[in-house]
Coordinates of C-alpha atoms and ligand atoms in Angstrom, one line a residue:
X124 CA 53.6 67.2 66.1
X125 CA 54.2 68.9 62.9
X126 CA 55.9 66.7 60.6
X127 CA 57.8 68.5 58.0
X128 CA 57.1 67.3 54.2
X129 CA 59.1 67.9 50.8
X130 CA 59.9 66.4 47.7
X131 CA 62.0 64.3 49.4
X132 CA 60.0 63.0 51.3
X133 CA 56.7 63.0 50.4
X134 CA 56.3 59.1 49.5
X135 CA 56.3 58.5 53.2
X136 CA 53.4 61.0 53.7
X137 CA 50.8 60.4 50.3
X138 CA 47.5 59.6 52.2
X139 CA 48.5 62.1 54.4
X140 CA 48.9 64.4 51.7
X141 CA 46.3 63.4 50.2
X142 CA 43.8 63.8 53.3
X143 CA 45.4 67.5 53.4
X144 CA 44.1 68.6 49.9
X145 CA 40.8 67.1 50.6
X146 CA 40.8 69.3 54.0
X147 CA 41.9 72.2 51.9
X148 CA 38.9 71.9 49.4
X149 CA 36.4 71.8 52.8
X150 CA 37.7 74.4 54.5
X151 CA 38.7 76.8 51.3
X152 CA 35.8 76.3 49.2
X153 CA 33.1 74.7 51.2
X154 CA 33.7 76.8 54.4
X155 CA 35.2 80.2 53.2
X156 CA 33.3 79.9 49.6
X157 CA 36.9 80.7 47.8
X158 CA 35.2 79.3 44.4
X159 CA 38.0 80.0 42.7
X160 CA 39.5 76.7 43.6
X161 CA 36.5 74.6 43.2
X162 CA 37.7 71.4 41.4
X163 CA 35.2 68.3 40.3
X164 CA 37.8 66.1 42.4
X165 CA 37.1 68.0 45.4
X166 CA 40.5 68.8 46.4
X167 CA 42.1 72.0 46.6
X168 CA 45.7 71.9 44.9
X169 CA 46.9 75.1 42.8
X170 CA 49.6 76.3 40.7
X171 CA 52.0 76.5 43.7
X172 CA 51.3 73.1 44.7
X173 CA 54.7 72.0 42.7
X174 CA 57.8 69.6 43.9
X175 CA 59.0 72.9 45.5
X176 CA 56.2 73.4 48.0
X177 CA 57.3 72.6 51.8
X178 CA 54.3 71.3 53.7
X179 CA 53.9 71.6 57.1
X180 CA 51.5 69.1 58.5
X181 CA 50.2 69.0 62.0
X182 CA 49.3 65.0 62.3
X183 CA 47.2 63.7 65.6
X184 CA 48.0 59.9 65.1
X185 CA 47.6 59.3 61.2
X186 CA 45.2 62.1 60.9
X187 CA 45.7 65.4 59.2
X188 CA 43.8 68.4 61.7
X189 CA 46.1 71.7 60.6
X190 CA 49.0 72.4 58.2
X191 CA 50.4 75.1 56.3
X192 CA 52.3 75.5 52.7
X193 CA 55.6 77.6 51.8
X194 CA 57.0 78.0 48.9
X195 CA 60.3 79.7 47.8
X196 CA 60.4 83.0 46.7
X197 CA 63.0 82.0 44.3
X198 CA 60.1 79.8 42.9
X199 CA 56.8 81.5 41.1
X200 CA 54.9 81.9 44.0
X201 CA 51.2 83.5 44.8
X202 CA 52.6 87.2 45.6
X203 CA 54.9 87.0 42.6
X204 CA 52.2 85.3 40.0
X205 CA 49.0 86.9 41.1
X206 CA 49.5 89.9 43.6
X207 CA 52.8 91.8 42.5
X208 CA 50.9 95.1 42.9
X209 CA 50.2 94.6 46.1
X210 CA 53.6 94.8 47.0
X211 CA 54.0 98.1 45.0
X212 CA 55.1 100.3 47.8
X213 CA 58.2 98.3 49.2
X214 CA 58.7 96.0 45.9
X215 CA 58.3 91.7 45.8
X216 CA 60.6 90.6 48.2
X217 CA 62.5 87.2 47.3
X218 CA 65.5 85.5 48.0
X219 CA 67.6 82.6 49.0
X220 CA 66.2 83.0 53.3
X221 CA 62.7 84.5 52.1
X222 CA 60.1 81.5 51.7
X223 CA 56.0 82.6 51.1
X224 CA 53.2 81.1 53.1
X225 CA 49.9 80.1 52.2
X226 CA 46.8 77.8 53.3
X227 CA 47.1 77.5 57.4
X228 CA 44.4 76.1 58.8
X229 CA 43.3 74.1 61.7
X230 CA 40.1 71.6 60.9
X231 CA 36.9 72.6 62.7
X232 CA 37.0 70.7 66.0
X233 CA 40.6 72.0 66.6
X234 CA 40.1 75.8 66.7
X235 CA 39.7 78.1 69.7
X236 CA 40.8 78.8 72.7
X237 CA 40.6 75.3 73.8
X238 CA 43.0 74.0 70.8
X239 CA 46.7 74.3 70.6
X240 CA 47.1 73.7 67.1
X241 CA 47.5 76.9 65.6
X242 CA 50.1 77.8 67.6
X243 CA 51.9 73.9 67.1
X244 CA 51.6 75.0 63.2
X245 CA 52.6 78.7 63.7
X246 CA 55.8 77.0 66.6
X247 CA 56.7 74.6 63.8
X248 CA 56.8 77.5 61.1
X249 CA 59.4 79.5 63.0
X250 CA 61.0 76.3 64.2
X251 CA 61.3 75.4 60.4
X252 CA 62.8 79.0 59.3
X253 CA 65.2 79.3 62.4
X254 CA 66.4 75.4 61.5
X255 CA 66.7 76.4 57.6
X256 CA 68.6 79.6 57.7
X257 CA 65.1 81.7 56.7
X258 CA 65.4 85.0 58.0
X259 CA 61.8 86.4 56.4
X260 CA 58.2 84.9 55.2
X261 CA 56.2 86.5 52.8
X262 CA 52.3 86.3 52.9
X263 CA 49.3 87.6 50.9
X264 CA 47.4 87.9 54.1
X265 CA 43.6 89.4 54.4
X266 CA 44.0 92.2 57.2
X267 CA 42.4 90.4 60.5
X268 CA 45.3 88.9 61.0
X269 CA 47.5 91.9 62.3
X270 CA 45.7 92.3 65.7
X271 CA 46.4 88.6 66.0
X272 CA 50.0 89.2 65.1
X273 CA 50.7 92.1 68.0
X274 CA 48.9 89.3 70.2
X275 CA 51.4 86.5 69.2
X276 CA 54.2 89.0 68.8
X277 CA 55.1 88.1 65.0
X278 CA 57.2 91.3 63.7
X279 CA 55.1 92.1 60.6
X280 CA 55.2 95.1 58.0
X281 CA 53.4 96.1 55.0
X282 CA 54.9 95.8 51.6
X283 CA 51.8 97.9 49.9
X284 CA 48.3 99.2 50.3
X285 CA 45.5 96.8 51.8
X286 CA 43.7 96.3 48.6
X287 CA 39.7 94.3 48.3
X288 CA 39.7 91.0 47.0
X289 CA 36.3 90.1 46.0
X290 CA 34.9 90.3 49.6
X291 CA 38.5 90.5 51.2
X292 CA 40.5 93.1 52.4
X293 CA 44.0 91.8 51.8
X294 CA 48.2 93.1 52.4
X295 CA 51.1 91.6 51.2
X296 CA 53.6 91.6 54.3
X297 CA 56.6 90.3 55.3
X298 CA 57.1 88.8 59.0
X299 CA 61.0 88.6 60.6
X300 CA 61.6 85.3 61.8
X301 CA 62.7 85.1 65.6
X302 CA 63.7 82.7 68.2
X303 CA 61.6 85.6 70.8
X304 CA 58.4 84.9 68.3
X305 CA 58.8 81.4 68.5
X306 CA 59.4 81.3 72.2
X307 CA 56.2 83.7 72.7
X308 CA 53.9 81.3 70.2
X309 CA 54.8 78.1 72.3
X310 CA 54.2 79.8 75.9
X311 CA 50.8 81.4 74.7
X312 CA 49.9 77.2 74.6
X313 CA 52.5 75.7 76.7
X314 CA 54.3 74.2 74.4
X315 CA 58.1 72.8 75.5
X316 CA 60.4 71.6 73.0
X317 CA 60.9 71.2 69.4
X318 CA 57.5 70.9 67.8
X319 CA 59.1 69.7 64.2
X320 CA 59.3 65.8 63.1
X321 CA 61.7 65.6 59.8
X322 CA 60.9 61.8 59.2
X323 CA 63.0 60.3 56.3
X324 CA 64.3 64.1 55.6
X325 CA 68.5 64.5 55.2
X326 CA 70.1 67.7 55.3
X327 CA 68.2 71.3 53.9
X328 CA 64.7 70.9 53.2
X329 CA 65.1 74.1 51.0
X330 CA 66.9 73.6 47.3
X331 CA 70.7 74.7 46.8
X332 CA 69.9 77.9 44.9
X333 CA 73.8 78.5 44.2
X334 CA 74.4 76.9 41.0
X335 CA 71.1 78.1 39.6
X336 CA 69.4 81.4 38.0
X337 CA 68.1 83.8 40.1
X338 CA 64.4 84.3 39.2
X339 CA 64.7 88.2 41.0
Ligands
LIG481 N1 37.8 86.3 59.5 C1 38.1 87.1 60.5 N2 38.8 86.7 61.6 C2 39.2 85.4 61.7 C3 38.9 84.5 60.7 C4 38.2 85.0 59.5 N3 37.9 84.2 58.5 N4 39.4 83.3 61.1 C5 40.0 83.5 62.3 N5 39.8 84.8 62.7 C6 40.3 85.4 63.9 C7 39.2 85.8 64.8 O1 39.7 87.0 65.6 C8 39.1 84.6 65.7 O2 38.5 84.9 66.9 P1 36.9 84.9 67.0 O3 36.4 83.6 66.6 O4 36.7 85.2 68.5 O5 36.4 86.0 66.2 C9 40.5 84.2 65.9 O6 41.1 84.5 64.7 C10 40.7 82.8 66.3 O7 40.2 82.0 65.3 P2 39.7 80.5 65.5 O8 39.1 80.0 64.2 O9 38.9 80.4 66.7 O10 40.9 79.5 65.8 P3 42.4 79.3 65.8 O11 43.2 80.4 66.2 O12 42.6 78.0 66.5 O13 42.7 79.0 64.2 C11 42.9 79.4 61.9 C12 43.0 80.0 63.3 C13 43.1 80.6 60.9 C14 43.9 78.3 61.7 C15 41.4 78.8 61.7 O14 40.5 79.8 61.9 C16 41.2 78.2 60.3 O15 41.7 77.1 60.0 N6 40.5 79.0 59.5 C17 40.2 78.5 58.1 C18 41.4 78.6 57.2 C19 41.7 80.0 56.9 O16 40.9 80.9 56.7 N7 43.1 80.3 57.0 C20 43.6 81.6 56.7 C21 43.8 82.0 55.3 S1 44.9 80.9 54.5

């Protein structure tokens, strides 16, 4: 299941937490050699890994084996710190029902056709945004992934140019969330029923923005 984690909630999850950021550091630095986030404590936390990050964390048991991280757009976030230009064509998108998304992964022994738990993370993602009132999500996103997208029906456009990132061709894009992308993800795996656990979590996981200072 993937069990959604916030501020207020995260003192149920610390090991599990914990375990993620460790997985991040293998996967990000050891296996995809992004030494910008090398760290002496072997984890991989950045800037954006604040009391407003929303983690999504697909737990077998106690153990940690995919996840993913949004953050509001309302929020300083990776497209709005580090990668404005690429969204120089159709302009930073933010808002109140816009959230960014960064680090999915699946460990090692749970890719593949064999493994459902991209598509639990990717279910639970959709399931999160339909549940929250989040009608977009962002993503500084290399280009591979938008033959996978026409494959798991995710409604995705450009926001600028694909530009290269060290060795990486990357495009900011914005996907639509929809209950017909949700329902596709789960029947590409068989999937039935909500894939979301909101342990110890009451109301909105997302802050009221209505008494504060739009960022935008
Ligand atoms: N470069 C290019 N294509 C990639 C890729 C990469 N780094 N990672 C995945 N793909 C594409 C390929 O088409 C791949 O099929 P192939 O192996 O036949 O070429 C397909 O996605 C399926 O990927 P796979 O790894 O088998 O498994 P999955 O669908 O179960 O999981 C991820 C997908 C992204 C969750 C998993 O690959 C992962 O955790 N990767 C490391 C973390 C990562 O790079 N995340 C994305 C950036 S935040």
């Amino acid at each position: 299941m993937i069990h959604v984690i916030t501020k207020a909630n995260r003192h149920l999850y610390e090991r599990q937490l914990e375990e993620h950021f460790r997985i991040r550091y293998d996967i990000y630095v050891v296996e995809r050699k992004w030494m910008a986030l090398d760290r002496p404590d072997r984890r991989e936390v950045d800037q954006f890994d604040t009391d407003d990050a929303i983690y999504l964390l697909a737990l077998e048991g106690d153990r940690v084996v995919g996840g993913t991280r949004f953050v509001p757009t309302l929020r300083p976030h990776l497209m709005s710190e580090v990668f404005p230009h690429l969204a120089s064509v159709a302009g930073l998108q933010r808002g109140p029902d816009i959230v960014e998304w960064t680090r999915i992964f699946a460990v090692p022994s749970k890719r593949g056709s064999d493994s459902k738990t991209f598509h639990m993370v990717l279910a639970g993602m959709m399931e999160f945004c339909l549940d929250e009132g989040i009608n977009f999500i962002t993503v500084v996103m290399e280009t591979w992934w938008l033959p996978r997208f026409l494959d798991l029906k995710l409604r995705a456009r450009p926001l600028g140019l694909p530009e290269q990132v060290e060795d990486m061709l990357v495009v900011a894009t914005i996907i639509e969330v929809s209950e017909e992308t949700l329902t596709a993800v789960k029947a590409l795996k068989n999937i039935e029923g909500s894939v979301l656990v909101r342990r110890g979590l009451n109301g909105w996981a997302l802050p009221d923005y209505s008494q504060e200072r739009r960022y935008a």
